[in-house]
Amino acid sequence: MINLKTKHEIDLMARAGQLLASVLPPLAAACEPGTRTIELDEIADKLIRAGGATPGFLGYHGFPRSICVSINDEAVHGIPGNRKIASGDLVSLDLGLVLEGFWADVGITVGVGNVTPEARRLIKVTEEALYAGIAKAQPGGWLGDVSSAIQQHVEAAGFSVIRQFVGHGIGRQMHEDPQVPNFGQPGTPPRLKPGMTLAIEPMVNAGSYEVFMKPDGWTICTADGSLSAYFEHTVAITDAGPLILTALPSPNGHGPSPRGGEVGA
Ligand code: MG
């Protein structure tokens, strides 16, 4: 069942989203050669709590840390630890929080230091795919329009979208209906309605879309060892179109200007 949110509930989710977005710039800035991934976790945990929120991922289905950090061939759900970031790494950050009973969920991939042109292109295409999907999150449209826009943008660039993990509805729970796949056909249900709140999150591999889980029970890696990138926003569908609840200026310097400034205005 899809929970439609009231205007007041979307305002609360926007508050959660803006706090979460504010954590990204300092987190991205800390993605430097020599930084241990556990240090990123500590920065995010501290900032989320300082904002009066709870780090949502900590303890979620037993996840041991407050954010996910996934490097290079790690696609999603990497556990922060003692690994040091190196120049050339693609660092994917996924974080969520709960504020006043509502979730926000966001993610970016940061290219650190000397990143290859192909890796840079993977990041760019993945972020563009997120915005291509968001642009289709229109009242009266179809969820398949969102999925298809993401898939088409990614595949036109010669990359692939992961099938085994998908975006999701979000609200009082992190994972609500509907699932939001990054692949599909335009015009397929469910119908998009004002009040829907979706975490849209293209997970894109430079090679094949096949992935596997590491023995740690969390980290998802590309099966062929190719690089993976990931971007995510929490988005509300309103009468006026999609409203990005977790918007911030892109640390990668591309993508459309964020609409988050409109929230609460
Ligand atoms: Mg998510």
CSV table of C-alpha atoms and ligand atoms in Angstrom, one decimal:
chain,number,residue,atom,x,y,z
A,1,MET,CA,0.0,0.0,0.0
A,2,ILE,CA,1.3,3.4,-0.9
A,3,ASN,CA,1.1,6.0,1.9
A,4,LEU,CA,0.3,9.4,0.5
A,5,LYS,CA,1.6,12.2,2.6
A,6,THR,CA,-0.2,15.4,3.6
A,7,LYS,CA,1.3,18.8,2.9
A,8,HIS,CA,2.3,18.9,6.6
A,9,GLU,CA,4.0,15.6,6.4
A,10,ILE,CA,5.9,16.6,3.3
A,11,ASP,CA,7.0,19.7,5.2
A,12,LEU,CA,8.3,17.5,8.0
A,13,MET,CA,10.1,15.3,5.5
A,14,ALA,CA,11.6,18.4,3.9
A,15,ARG,CA,13.0,19.4,7.3
A,16,ALA,CA,14.6,15.9,7.6
A,17,GLY,CA,15.9,16.2,4.0
A,18,GLN,CA,17.5,19.5,4.5
A,19,LEU,CA,19.3,18.4,7.6
A,20,LEU,CA,20.5,15.3,5.8
A,21,ALA,CA,21.6,17.3,2.8
A,22,SER,CA,23.6,19.6,5.0
A,23,VAL,CA,25.7,16.7,6.1
A,24,LEU,CA,26.9,16.0,2.5
A,25,PRO,CA,29.3,18.9,1.9
A,26,PRO,CA,31.5,18.3,4.9
A,27,LEU,CA,31.3,14.6,4.3
A,28,ALA,CA,32.4,15.0,0.7
A,29,ALA,CA,35.2,17.4,1.7
A,30,ALA,CA,36.5,14.7,4.0
A,31,CYS,CA,36.8,12.2,1.2
A,32,GLU,CA,40.6,12.7,0.7
A,33,PRO,CA,43.5,10.3,0.3
A,34,GLY,CA,44.4,8.9,3.7
A,35,THR,CA,40.9,9.4,5.3
A,36,ARG,CA,39.7,6.2,6.9
A,37,THR,CA,36.1,5.4,6.0
A,38,ILE,CA,35.2,5.1,9.8
A,39,GLU,CA,36.1,8.8,10.0
A,40,LEU,CA,33.4,9.6,7.5
A,41,ASP,CA,30.9,7.7,9.6
A,42,GLU,CA,31.9,9.6,12.7
A,43,ILE,CA,31.5,13.0,10.9
A,44,ALA,CA,28.0,12.1,9.7
A,45,ASP,CA,26.9,10.6,12.9
A,46,LYS,CA,27.9,13.7,14.9
A,47,LEU,CA,26.3,16.1,12.4
A,48,ILE,CA,23.0,14.2,12.3
A,49,ARG,CA,22.8,14.0,16.1
A,50,ALA,CA,23.8,17.7,16.4
A,51,GLY,CA,20.7,18.5,14.2
A,52,GLY,CA,18.5,16.7,16.6
A,53,ALA,CA,17.9,13.6,14.4
A,54,THR,CA,18.8,9.9,14.7
A,55,PRO,CA,21.1,8.3,12.2
A,56,GLY,CA,18.7,5.9,10.5
A,57,PHE,CA,21.0,3.3,9.3
A,58,LEU,CA,22.6,2.5,12.6
A,59,GLY,CA,21.1,-0.8,13.7
A,60,TYR,CA,18.8,-1.0,10.7
A,61,HIS,CA,18.5,-4.8,10.2
A,62,GLY,CA,21.6,-4.9,12.3
A,63,PHE,CA,23.7,-2.6,10.1
A,64,PRO,CA,26.7,-1.6,12.4
A,65,ARG,CA,27.4,2.0,11.4
A,66,SER,CA,25.5,5.2,10.7
A,67,ILE,CA,26.3,5.5,7.0
A,68,CYS,CA,27.3,3.3,4.1
A,69,VAL,CA,30.7,3.9,2.4
A,70,SER,CA,31.3,1.9,-0.8
A,71,ILE,CA,34.5,2.2,-2.8
A,72,ASN,CA,35.2,1.5,-6.5
A,73,ASP,CA,33.7,-2.0,-7.3
A,74,GLU,CA,31.7,-1.8,-4.1
A,75,ALA,CA,28.3,-0.6,-5.2
A,76,VAL,CA,26.3,-0.1,-2.1
A,77,HIS,CA,26.0,-1.0,1.6
A,78,GLY,CA,29.7,-0.9,2.4
A,79,ILE,CA,30.5,-0.8,6.1
A,80,PRO,CA,32.8,2.0,7.3
A,81,GLY,CA,36.1,0.7,8.9
A,82,ASN,CA,39.8,1.2,8.8
A,83,ARG,CA,40.2,1.2,5.0
A,84,LYS,CA,42.0,4.4,3.8
A,85,ILE,CA,40.7,6.3,0.8
A,86,ALA,CA,43.2,6.5,-2.0
A,87,SER,CA,43.6,9.0,-4.9
A,88,GLY,CA,41.5,7.8,-7.8
A,89,ASP,CA,38.9,6.1,-5.6
A,90,LEU,CA,35.2,6.4,-6.3
A,91,VAL,CA,33.6,6.8,-2.8
A,92,SER,CA,29.9,6.3,-2.6
A,93,LEU,CA,28.2,7.7,0.5
A,94,ASP,CA,24.7,6.6,1.5
A,95,LEU,CA,23.1,8.1,4.6
A,96,GLY,CA,19.7,8.4,6.1
A,97,LEU,CA,18.2,10.0,9.2
A,98,VAL,CA,14.9,10.2,11.2
A,99,LEU,CA,13.7,13.6,12.3
A,100,GLU,CA,10.3,14.1,14.0
A,101,GLY,CA,9.3,10.6,12.9
A,102,PHE,CA,10.1,10.9,9.3
A,103,TRP,CA,13.0,9.5,7.2
A,104,ALA,CA,15.2,11.1,4.6
A,105,ASP,CA,17.6,9.1,2.5
A,106,VAL,CA,20.4,10.6,0.2
A,107,GLY,CA,23.5,9.4,-1.6
A,108,ILE,CA,26.4,10.7,-3.7
A,109,THR,CA,29.5,9.3,-5.3
A,110,VAL,CA,32.7,11.4,-4.9
A,111,GLY,CA,35.7,11.1,-7.1
A,112,VAL,CA,38.8,11.5,-5.0
A,113,GLY,CA,42.0,13.0,-6.4
A,114,ASN,CA,43.2,11.6,-9.7
A,115,VAL,CA,40.1,9.9,-11.1
A,116,THR,CA,40.3,8.4,-14.6
A,117,PRO,CA,38.2,10.1,-17.3
A,118,GLU,CA,36.0,6.9,-17.6
A,119,ALA,CA,35.3,6.9,-13.8
A,120,ARG,CA,34.5,10.6,-14.0
A,121,ARG,CA,32.1,9.9,-16.8
A,122,LEU,CA,30.5,7.1,-14.7
A,123,ILE,CA,29.8,9.5,-11.9
A,124,LYS,CA,28.4,12.2,-14.2
A,125,VAL,CA,26.1,9.8,-16.1
A,126,THR,CA,24.8,8.3,-12.8
A,127,GLU,CA,24.0,11.7,-11.4
A,128,GLU,CA,22.4,12.7,-14.7
A,129,ALA,CA,20.3,9.5,-14.6
A,130,LEU,CA,19.0,10.5,-11.1
A,131,TYR,CA,17.8,13.8,-12.4
A,132,ALA,CA,16.4,12.2,-15.6
A,133,GLY,CA,14.3,10.0,-13.3
A,134,ILE,CA,13.3,12.8,-11.0
A,135,ALA,CA,12.1,14.9,-14.0
A,136,LYS,CA,9.6,12.1,-14.7
A,137,ALA,CA,8.3,12.0,-11.2
A,138,GLN,CA,5.2,14.0,-12.3
A,139,PRO,CA,1.7,13.8,-10.9
A,140,GLY,CA,-0.4,11.8,-13.4
A,141,GLY,CA,2.6,10.0,-14.8
A,142,TRP,CA,3.7,6.5,-14.1
A,143,LEU,CA,6.4,5.0,-12.0
A,144,GLY,CA,7.6,3.2,-15.1
A,145,ASP,CA,8.4,6.6,-16.6
A,146,VAL,CA,10.9,7.2,-13.8
A,147,SER,CA,12.5,3.8,-14.1
A,148,SER,CA,12.7,3.9,-17.8
A,149,ALA,CA,14.2,7.3,-17.9
A,150,ILE,CA,17.0,6.2,-15.6
A,151,GLN,CA,17.7,3.0,-17.5
A,152,GLN,CA,17.7,4.7,-20.9
A,153,HIS,CA,20.1,7.4,-19.8
A,154,VAL,CA,22.5,4.9,-18.3
A,155,GLU,CA,22.4,2.4,-21.1
A,156,ALA,CA,22.8,5.1,-23.8
A,157,ALA,CA,26.1,5.8,-22.1
A,158,GLY,CA,27.2,2.2,-22.3
A,159,PHE,CA,26.8,1.5,-18.5
A,160,SER,CA,24.3,-0.8,-16.7
A,161,VAL,CA,21.8,-0.4,-13.9
A,162,ILE,CA,21.8,-2.9,-11.0
A,163,ARG,CA,18.7,-5.0,-11.0
A,164,GLN,CA,18.9,-6.6,-7.5
A,165,PHE,CA,18.6,-3.4,-5.6
A,166,VAL,CA,16.0,-0.7,-6.2
A,167,GLY,CA,14.7,2.6,-4.8
A,168,HIS,CA,11.7,2.8,-2.6
A,169,GLY,CA,8.9,4.7,-1.1
A,170,ILE,CA,9.9,6.5,2.1
A,171,GLY,CA,8.2,8.2,5.0
A,172,ARG,CA,7.6,7.0,8.5
A,173,GLN,CA,9.5,3.9,7.4
A,174,MET,CA,12.7,4.0,5.3
A,175,HIS,CA,11.3,1.4,3.0
A,176,GLU,CA,7.7,1.8,2.0
A,177,ASP,CA,5.8,0.9,-1.1
A,178,PRO,CA,6.3,1.2,-4.0
A,179,GLN,CA,9.6,-0.2,-5.1
A,180,VAL,CA,11.4,2.1,-7.5
A,181,PRO,CA,13.4,0.1,-9.9
A,182,ASN,CA,16.1,1.7,-12.1
A,183,PHE,CA,14.8,-0.2,-15.1
A,184,GLY,CA,11.4,-0.7,-16.7
A,185,GLN,CA,9.0,0.4,-19.3
A,186,PRO,CA,7.3,3.8,-19.6
A,187,GLY,CA,3.6,3.9,-18.9
A,188,THR,CA,3.6,1.1,-16.3
A,189,PRO,CA,1.9,1.4,-12.9
A,190,PRO,CA,1.6,2.5,-10.3
A,191,ARG,CA,0.3,5.9,-11.3
A,192,LEU,CA,2.2,8.8,-9.7
A,193,LYS,CA,0.1,11.0,-7.4
A,194,PRO,CA,0.7,14.1,-5.3
A,195,GLY,CA,1.7,13.1,-1.8
A,196,MET,CA,3.9,10.2,-2.9
A,197,THR,CA,7.4,10.4,-1.5
A,198,LEU,CA,10.1,8.3,-3.2
A,199,ALA,CA,13.8,7.6,-2.7
A,200,ILE,CA,15.1,7.5,-6.2
A,201,GLU,CA,18.6,5.9,-6.4
A,202,PRO,CA,20.3,4.8,-9.6
A,203,MET,CA,23.0,2.3,-8.9
A,204,VAL,CA,25.2,2.1,-12.0
A,205,ASN,CA,28.0,-0.2,-13.0
A,206,ALA,CA,30.6,0.5,-15.6
A,207,GLY,CA,30.4,-3.1,-16.7
A,208,SER,CA,27.7,-5.8,-16.2
A,209,TYR,CA,24.8,-5.2,-13.8
A,210,GLU,CA,25.5,-8.5,-11.9
A,211,VAL,CA,26.5,-8.0,-8.3
A,212,PHE,CA,27.3,-10.2,-5.3
A,213,MET,CA,27.4,-9.8,-1.5
A,214,LYS,CA,30.7,-9.9,0.4
A,215,PRO,CA,31.1,-12.3,3.3
A,216,ASP,CA,30.5,-9.4,5.7
A,217,GLY,CA,26.8,-9.9,4.8
A,218,TRP,CA,26.3,-6.3,3.6
A,219,THR,CA,28.7,-5.0,1.0
A,220,ILE,CA,27.4,-5.3,-2.5
A,221,CYS,CA,30.1,-5.5,-5.2
A,222,THR,CA,30.1,-5.7,-9.0
A,223,ALA,CA,30.5,-9.3,-10.2
A,224,ASP,CA,33.0,-8.3,-12.9
A,225,GLY,CA,35.0,-6.0,-10.7
A,226,SER,CA,34.0,-2.9,-12.6
A,227,LEU,CA,33.5,0.4,-11.0
A,228,SER,CA,30.1,1.4,-9.6
A,229,ALA,CA,28.5,4.8,-8.8
A,230,TYR,CA,25.3,5.8,-7.0
A,231,PHE,CA,23.2,8.9,-6.4
A,232,GLU,CA,20.0,9.2,-4.4
A,233,HIS,CA,17.5,11.9,-3.5
A,234,THR,CA,14.3,11.8,-1.5
A,235,VAL,CA,11.6,13.3,-3.7
A,236,ALA,CA,8.0,14.3,-3.0
A,237,ILE,CA,5.5,14.4,-5.9
A,238,THR,CA,3.4,17.6,-5.6
A,239,ASP,CA,0.8,19.2,-7.7
A,240,ALA,CA,3.5,21.4,-9.1
A,241,GLY,CA,5.8,18.4,-10.0
A,242,PRO,CA,8.7,16.8,-8.2
A,243,LEU,CA,10.2,18.4,-5.1
A,244,ILE,CA,13.7,17.3,-4.1
A,245,LEU,CA,13.7,17.1,-0.3
A,246,THR,CA,17.4,16.4,0.0
A,247,ALA,CA,18.8,18.9,-2.6
A,248,LEU,CA,22.2,20.5,-2.3
A,249,PRO,CA,24.7,21.9,-4.7
A,250,SER,CA,26.5,19.0,-6.4
A,251,PRO,CA,30.1,18.4,-5.2
A,252,ASN,CA,30.8,17.0,-8.7
A,253,GLY,CA,29.8,20.3,-10.3
A,254,HIS,CA,27.0,19.2,-12.6
A,255,GLY,CA,23.4,18.4,-12.6
A,256,PRO,CA,20.6,20.9,-12.6
A,257,SER,CA,20.4,23.5,-9.9
A,258,PRO,CA,18.8,22.0,-6.8
A,259,ARG,CA,15.2,22.8,-6.0
A,260,GLY,CA,15.8,22.3,-2.2
A,261,GLY,CA,15.9,26.1,-1.7
A,262,GLU,CA,12.1,26.1,-2.4
A,263,VAL,CA,11.4,23.9,0.5
A,264,GLY,CA,9.8,25.7,3.4
A,265,ALA,CA,10.0,28.9,1.6
B,1,MG,MG,17.5,4.5,-0.3
